[in-house]
Coordinates of C-alpha atoms and ligand atoms in Angstrom, one line a residue:
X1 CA -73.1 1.9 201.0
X2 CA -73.7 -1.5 202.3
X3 CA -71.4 -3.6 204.1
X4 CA -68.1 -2.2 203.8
X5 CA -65.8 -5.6 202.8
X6 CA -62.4 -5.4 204.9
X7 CA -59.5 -7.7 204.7
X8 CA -57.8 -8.2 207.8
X9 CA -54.7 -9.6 206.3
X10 CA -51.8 -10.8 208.5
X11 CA -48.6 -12.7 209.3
X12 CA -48.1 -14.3 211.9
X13 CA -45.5 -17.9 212.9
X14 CA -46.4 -18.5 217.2
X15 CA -50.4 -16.9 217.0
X16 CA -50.5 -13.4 218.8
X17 CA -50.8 -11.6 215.2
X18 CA -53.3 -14.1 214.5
X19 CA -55.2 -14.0 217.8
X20 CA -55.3 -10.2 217.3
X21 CA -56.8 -10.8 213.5
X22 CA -59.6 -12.7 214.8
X23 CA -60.1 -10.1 217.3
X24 CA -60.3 -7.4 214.7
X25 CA -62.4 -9.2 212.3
X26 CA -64.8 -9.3 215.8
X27 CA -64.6 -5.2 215.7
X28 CA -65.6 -5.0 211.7
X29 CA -68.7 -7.3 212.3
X30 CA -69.5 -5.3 215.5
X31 CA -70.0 -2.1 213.3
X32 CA -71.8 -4.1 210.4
X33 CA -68.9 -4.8 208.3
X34 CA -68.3 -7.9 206.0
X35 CA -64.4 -9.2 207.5
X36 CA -62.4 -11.5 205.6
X37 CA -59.2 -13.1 207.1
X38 CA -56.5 -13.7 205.2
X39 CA -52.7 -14.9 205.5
X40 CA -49.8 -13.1 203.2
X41 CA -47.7 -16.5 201.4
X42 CA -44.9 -18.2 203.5
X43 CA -41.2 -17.6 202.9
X44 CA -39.5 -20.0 205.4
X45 CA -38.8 -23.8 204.3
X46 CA -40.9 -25.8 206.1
X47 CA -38.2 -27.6 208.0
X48 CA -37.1 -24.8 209.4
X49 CA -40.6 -23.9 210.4
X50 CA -40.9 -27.2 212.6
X51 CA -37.5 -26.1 213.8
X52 CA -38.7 -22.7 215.0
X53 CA -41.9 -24.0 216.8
X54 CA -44.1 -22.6 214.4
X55 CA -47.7 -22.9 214.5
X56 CA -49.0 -25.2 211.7
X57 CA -52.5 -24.6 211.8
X58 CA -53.7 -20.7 210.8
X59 CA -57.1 -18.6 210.4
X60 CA -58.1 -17.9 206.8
X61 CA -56.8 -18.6 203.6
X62 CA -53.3 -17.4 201.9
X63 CA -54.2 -14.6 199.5
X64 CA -52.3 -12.9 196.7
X65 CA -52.3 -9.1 196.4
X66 CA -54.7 -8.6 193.5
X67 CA -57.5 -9.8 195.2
X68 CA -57.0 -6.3 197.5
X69 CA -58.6 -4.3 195.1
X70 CA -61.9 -6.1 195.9
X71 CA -62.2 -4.7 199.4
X72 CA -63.2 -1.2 200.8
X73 CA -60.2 -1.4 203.5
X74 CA -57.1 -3.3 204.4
X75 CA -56.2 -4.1 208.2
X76 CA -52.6 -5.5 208.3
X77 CA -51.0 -7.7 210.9
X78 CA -47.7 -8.2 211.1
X79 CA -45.0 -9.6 214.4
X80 CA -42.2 -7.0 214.9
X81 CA -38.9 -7.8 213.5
X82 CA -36.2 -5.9 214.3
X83 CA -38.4 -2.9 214.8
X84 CA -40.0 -3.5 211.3
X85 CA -42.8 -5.6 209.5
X86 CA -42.0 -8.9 208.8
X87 CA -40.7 -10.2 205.6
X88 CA -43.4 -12.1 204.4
X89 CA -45.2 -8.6 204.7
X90 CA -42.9 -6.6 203.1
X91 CA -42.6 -9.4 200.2
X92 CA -46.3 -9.4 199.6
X93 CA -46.0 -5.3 199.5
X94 CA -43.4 -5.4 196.5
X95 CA -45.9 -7.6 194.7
X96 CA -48.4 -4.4 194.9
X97 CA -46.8 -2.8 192.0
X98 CA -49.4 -3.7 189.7
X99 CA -51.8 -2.4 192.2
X100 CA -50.1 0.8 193.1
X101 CA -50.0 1.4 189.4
X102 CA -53.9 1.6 188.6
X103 CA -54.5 3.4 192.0
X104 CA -56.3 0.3 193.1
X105 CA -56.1 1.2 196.5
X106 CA -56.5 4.9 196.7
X107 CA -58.7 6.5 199.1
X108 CA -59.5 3.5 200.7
X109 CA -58.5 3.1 204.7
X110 CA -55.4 1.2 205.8
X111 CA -54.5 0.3 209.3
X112 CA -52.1 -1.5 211.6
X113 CA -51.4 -4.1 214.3
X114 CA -48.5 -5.6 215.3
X115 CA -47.2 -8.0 218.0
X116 CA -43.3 -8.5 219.6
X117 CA -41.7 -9.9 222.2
X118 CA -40.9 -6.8 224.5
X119 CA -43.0 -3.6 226.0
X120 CA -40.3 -1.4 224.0
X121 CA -39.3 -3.3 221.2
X122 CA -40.2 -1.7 218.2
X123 CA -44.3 -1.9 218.3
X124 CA -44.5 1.6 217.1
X125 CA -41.5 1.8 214.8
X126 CA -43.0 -1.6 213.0
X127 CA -47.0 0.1 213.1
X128 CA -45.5 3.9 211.6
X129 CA -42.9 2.6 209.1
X130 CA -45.7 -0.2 207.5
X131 CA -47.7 3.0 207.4
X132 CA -45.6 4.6 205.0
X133 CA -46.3 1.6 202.3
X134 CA -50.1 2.1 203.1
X135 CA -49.4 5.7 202.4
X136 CA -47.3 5.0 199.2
X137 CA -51.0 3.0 197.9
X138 CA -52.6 6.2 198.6
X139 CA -54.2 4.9 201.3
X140 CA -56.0 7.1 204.6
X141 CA -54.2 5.6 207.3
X142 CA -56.1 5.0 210.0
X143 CA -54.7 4.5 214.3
X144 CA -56.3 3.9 216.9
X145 CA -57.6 6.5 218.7
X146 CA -57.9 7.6 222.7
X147 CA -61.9 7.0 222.3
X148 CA -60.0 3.6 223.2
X149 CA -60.0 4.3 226.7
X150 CA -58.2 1.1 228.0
X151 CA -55.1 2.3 226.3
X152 CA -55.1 5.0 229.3
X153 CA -54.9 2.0 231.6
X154 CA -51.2 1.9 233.4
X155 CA -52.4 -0.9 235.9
X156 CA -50.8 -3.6 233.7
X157 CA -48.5 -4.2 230.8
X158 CA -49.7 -3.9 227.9
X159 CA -49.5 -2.9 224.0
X160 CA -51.7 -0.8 221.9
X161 CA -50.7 2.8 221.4
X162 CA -52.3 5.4 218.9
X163 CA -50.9 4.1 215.7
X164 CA -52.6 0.7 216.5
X165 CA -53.5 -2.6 218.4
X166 CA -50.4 -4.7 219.9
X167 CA -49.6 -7.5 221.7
X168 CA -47.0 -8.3 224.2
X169 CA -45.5 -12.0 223.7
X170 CA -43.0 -11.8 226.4
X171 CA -39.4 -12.8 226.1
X172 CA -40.6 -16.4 226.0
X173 CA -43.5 -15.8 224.2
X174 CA -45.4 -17.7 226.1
X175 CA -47.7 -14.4 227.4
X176 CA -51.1 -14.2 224.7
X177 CA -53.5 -11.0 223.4
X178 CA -54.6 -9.9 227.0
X179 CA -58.6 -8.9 227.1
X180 CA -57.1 -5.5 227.4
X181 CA -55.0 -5.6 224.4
X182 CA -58.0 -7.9 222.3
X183 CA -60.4 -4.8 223.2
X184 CA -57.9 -2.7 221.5
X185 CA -57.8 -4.8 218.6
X186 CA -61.5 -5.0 218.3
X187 CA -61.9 -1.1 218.6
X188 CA -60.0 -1.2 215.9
X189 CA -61.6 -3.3 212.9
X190 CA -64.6 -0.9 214.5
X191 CA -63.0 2.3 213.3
X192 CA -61.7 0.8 210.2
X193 CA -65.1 -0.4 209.3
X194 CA -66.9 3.1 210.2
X195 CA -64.4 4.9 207.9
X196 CA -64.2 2.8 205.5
X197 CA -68.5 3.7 205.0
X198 CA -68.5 7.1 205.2
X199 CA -66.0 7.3 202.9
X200 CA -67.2 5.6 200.7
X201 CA -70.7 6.6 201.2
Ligands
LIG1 C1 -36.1 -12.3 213.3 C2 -36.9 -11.8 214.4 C3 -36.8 -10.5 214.8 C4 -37.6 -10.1 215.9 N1 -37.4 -8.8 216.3 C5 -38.1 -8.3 217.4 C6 -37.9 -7.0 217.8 O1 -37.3 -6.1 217.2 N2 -38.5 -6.6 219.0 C7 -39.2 -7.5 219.8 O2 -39.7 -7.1 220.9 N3 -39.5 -8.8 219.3 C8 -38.9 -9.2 218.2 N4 -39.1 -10.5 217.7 C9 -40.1 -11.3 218.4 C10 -41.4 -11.3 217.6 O3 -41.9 -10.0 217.5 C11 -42.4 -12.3 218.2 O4 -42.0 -13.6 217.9 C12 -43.8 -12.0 217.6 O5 -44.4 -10.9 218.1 C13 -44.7 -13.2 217.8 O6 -45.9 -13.0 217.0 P1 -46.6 -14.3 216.4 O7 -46.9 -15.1 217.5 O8 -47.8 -13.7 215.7 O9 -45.6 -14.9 215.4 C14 -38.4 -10.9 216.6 C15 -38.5 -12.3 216.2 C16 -37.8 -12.7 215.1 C17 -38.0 -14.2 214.7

């Protein structure tokens, strides 16, 4: 095949999901793949956007799910909440009926990033259980694997775990993607990208 197209779609209000996203979409064109980043729709009124501190300005346009069947794989980013995807996410996911319906997505791979606030928060719980709606699409979910070797590293702290690339924002979120945890990220749009040709080469 030629380029495999992959949408590295994501959510995210303070920029570590985001700064993630752009690292992934680094790891697809690393292994000759055609990225595309893209934002689920907001939920939250603006004003209370402002309120929050929300960052105004975001990577890549706001997409609407339909426009998944034109890619060869899906890389999702969402913040942990509560241990789970974020709503935005999970709203955009209950639009995929129509989707889920003709198969749209079926065979294709889907993977997961994720940033939150603490080392033991939820990353994993938030990467597995969003998973389970790549599954439901019939997706081949695809982690992130030990060939990763900086996720061996315990001379810092720092996310990423075999079920994905993460990000640790610290309880003032103040602390951003370390290289560490961006080389995670891009070894990830990598393998995404890789799979995503062979099967559907
Ligand atoms: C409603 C809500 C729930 C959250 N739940 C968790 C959580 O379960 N664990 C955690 O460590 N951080 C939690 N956080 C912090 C977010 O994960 C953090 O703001 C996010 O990783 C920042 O990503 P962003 O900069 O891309 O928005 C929560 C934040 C909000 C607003």
């Amino acid at each position: 095949m030629s380029e495999p197209r992959v949408l590295v779609l994501y959510y995210s209000m303070y920029g570590h999901v985001e700064t993630l996203a752009k690292a992934v979409v680094e790891g697809v064109a690393e292994a000759g793949g055609a990225p595309t980043i893209g934002r689920v729709p907001e939920l939250m009124p603006a004003e209370m956007l402002e309120k929050s501190g929300a960052k105004t300005e975001l990577a890549g346009d706001v997409i609407e799910p339909e426009a998944l069947a034109g890619f060869d794989a899906l890389v999702v980013g969402t913040p942990t909440r509560f241990g789970n995807m974020c709503a935005q996410m999970r709203n955009f996911f209950d639009r995929c009926g129509p989707l889920w319906q003709k198969g749209a997505l079926e065979g294709k791979p889907g993977s997961v990033f994720t940033s939150s606030n603490t080392q033991h928060g939820g990353q994993e719980t938030t990467i597995i259980s969003t998973q389970i709606t790549l599954l439901h699409l019939g997706m081949v979910v695809v982690g992130l694997p030990y060939g990763y070797q900086g996720m061996m590293s315990v001379d810092e702290v720092a996310g990423c775990s075999p079920y994905g690339a993460s990000t640790i924002a610290g309880p003032d979120g103040k602390r951003r993607p370390s290289p560490l945890e961006l080389q995670g990220a891009r070894f990830q749009g990598r393998r995404v990208t890789k799979i995503a040709g062979r099967l559907s080469g």
